[in-house]
CSV table of C-alpha atoms in Angstrom, one decimal:
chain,number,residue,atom,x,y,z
U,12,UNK,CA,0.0,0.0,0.0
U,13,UNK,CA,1.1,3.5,-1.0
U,14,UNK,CA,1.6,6.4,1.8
U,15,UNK,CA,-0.8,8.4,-0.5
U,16,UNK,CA,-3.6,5.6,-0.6
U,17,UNK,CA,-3.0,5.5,3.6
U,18,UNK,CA,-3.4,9.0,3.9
U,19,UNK,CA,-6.5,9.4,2.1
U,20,UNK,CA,-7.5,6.2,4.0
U,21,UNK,CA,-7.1,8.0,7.7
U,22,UNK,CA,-8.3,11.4,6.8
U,23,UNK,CA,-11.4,9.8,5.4
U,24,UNK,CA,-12.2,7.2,8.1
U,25,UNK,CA,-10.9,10.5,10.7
U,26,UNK,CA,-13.7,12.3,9.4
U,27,UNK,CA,-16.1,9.9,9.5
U,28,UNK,CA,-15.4,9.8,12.8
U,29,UNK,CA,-15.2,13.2,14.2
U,30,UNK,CA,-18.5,13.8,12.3
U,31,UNK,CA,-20.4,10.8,14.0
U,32,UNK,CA,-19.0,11.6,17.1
U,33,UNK,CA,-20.5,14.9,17.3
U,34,UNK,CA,-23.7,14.1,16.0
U,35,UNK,CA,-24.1,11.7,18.2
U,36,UNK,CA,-22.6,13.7,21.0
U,37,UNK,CA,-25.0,16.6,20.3
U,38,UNK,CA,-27.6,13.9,19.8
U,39,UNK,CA,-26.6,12.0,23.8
U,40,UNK,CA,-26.6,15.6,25.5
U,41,UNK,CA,-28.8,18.2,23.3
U,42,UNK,CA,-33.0,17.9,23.2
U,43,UNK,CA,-33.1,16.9,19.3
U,44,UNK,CA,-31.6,13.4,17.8
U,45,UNK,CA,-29.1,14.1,15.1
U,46,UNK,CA,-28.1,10.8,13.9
U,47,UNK,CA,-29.8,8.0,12.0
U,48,UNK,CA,-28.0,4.6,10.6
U,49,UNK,CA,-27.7,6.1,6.8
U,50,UNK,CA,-25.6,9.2,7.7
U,51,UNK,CA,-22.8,6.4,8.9
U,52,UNK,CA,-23.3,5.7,4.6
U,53,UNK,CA,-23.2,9.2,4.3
U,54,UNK,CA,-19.9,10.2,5.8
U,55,UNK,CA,-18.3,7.4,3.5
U,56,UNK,CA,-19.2,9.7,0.7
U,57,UNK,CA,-18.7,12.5,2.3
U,58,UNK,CA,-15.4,12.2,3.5
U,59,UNK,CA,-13.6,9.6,1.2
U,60,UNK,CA,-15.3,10.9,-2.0
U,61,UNK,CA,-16.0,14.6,-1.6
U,62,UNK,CA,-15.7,15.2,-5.3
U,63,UNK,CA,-18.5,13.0,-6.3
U,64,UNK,CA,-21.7,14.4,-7.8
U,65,UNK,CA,-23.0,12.2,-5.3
U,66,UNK,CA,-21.5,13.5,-2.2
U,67,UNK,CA,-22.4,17.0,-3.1
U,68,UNK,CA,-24.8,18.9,-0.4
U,69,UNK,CA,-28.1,19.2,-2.9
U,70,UNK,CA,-27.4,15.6,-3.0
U,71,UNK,CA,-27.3,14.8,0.5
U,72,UNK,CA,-29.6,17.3,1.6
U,73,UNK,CA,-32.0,17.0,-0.9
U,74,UNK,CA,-32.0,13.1,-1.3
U,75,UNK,CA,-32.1,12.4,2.9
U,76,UNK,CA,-35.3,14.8,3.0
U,77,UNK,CA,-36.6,13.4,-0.8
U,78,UNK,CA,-36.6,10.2,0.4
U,79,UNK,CA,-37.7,10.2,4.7
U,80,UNK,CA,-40.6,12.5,3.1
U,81,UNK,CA,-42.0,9.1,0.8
U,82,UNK,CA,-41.1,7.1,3.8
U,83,UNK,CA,-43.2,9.0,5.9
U,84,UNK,CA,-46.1,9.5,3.2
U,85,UNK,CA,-46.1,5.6,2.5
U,86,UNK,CA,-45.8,4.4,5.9
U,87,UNK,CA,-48.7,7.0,7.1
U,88,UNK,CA,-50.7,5.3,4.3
U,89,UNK,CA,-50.4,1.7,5.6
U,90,UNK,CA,-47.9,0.8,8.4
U,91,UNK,CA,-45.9,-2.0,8.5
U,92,UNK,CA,-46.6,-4.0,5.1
U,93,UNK,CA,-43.7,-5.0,2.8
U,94,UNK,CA,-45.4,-4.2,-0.3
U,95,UNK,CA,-45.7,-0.2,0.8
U,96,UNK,CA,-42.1,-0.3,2.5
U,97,UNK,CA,-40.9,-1.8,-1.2
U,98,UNK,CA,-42.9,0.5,-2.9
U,99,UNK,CA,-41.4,3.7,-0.5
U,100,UNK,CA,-38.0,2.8,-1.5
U,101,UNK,CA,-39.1,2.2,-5.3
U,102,UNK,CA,-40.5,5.7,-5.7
U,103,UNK,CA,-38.1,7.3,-3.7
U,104,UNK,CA,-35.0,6.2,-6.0
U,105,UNK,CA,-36.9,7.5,-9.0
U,106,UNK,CA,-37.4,10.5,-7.6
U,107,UNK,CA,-33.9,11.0,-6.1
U,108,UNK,CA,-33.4,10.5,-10.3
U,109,UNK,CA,-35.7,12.7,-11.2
U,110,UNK,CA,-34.7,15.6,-8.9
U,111,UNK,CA,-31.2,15.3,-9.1
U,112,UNK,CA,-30.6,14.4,-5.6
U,113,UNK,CA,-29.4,10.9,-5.9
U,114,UNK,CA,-27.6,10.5,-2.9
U,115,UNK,CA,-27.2,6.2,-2.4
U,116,UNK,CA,-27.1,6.2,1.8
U,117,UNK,CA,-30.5,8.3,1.5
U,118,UNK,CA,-32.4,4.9,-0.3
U,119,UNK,CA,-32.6,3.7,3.5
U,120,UNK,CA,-34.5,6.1,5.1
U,121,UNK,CA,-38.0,4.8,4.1
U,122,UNK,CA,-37.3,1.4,5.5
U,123,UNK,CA,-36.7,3.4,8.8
U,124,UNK,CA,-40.4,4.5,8.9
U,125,UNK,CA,-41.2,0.8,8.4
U,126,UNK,CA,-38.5,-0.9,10.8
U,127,UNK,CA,-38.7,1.8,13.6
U,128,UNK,CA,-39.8,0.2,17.4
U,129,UNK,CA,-42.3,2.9,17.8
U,130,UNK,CA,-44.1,5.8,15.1
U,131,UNK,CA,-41.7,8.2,13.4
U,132,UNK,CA,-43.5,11.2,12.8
U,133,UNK,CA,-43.0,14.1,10.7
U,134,UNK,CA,-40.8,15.7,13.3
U,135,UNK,CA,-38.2,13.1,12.0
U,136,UNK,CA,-38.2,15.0,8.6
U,137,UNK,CA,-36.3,18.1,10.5
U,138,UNK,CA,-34.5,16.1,13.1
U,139,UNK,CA,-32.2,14.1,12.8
U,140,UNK,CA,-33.3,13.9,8.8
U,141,UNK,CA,-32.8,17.7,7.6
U,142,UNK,CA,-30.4,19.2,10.6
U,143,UNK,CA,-28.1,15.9,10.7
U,144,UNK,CA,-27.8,16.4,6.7
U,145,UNK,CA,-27.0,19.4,6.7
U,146,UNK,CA,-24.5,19.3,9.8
U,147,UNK,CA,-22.9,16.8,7.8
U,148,UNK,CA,-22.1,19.4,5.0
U,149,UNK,CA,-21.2,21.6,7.0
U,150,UNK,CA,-18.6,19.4,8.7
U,151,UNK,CA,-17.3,18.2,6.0
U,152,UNK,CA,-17.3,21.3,4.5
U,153,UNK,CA,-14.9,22.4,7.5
U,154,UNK,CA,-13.2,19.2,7.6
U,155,UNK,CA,-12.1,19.2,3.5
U,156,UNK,CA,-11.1,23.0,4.4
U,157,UNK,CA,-8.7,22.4,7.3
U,158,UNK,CA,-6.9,19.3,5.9
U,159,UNK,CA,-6.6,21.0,2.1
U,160,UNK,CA,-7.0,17.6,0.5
U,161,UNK,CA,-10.1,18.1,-1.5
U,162,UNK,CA,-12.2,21.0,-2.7
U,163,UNK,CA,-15.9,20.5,-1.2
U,164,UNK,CA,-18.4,21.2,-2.3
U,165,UNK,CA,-17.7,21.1,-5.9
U,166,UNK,CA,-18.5,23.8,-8.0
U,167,UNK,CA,-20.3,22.7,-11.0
């Protein structure tokens, strides 16, 4: 393995990190949840490929709240049945295509709706779903800033 390839290995897995941890962290001792499993996706892209389209913060943004907003409408329209959860996830990678806010890790949140102990409600849409997204952006933002490695967000 090359120094190069082992740099980019532990500044990506270091952001990860530091961006989980304070999510989580401001999750553990603030009054609003921050994290959800599919930001742990997120920070992959974020962090290790910052210059993909699909990294980008209209992206990750706009596919996490694209696709928790179908997982809420479907699992408000019948609870707990495959089909709709199937169907959820279905429409919601259209319209990530559609939109222009394919984001991959953001295809999971409508199974949330469906696997979740007890009712998500629409408050999920703004926390964690909106204010961990774009938390994330901003901390890798900062991140890709202090370590000068990559350029993010990409202008286009």
């Amino acid at each position: 393995m090359d120094t190069h390839t082992l740099k980019h290995a532990l500044l990506a897995g270091t952001g990860g990190f530091i961006a989980i941890l304070l999510l989580a962290g401001v999750s553990e001792f603030g009054t609003a949840a921050l994290i959800m499993a599919p930001f742990g996706a997120s920070c992959v892209l974020l962090f290790a490929l910052p210059e993909a389209a699909l990294s980008q913060p209209r992206n990750v943004i706009g596919g996490h709240l694209l696709t928790a907003t179908v997982g809420l409408a479907f699992y408000s329209l019948a609870p707990n049945t495959a089909v709709f959860a199937s169907l959820a996830v279905g429409l919601a990678i259209s319209l990530m295509v559609l939109t222009k806010t394919t984001h991959p890790p953001a295809g999971a949140n409508p199974l949330l709706f469906f696997l979740a102990a007890k009712p998500l409600g629409a408050w999920f849409l703004l926390t964690p779903v909106a204010s961990g997204a774009i938390l994330l952006v901003l901390l890798a933002t900062l991140y890709h800033r202090a370590t000068g490695k990559f350029s993010y967000p990409v202008k286009r």
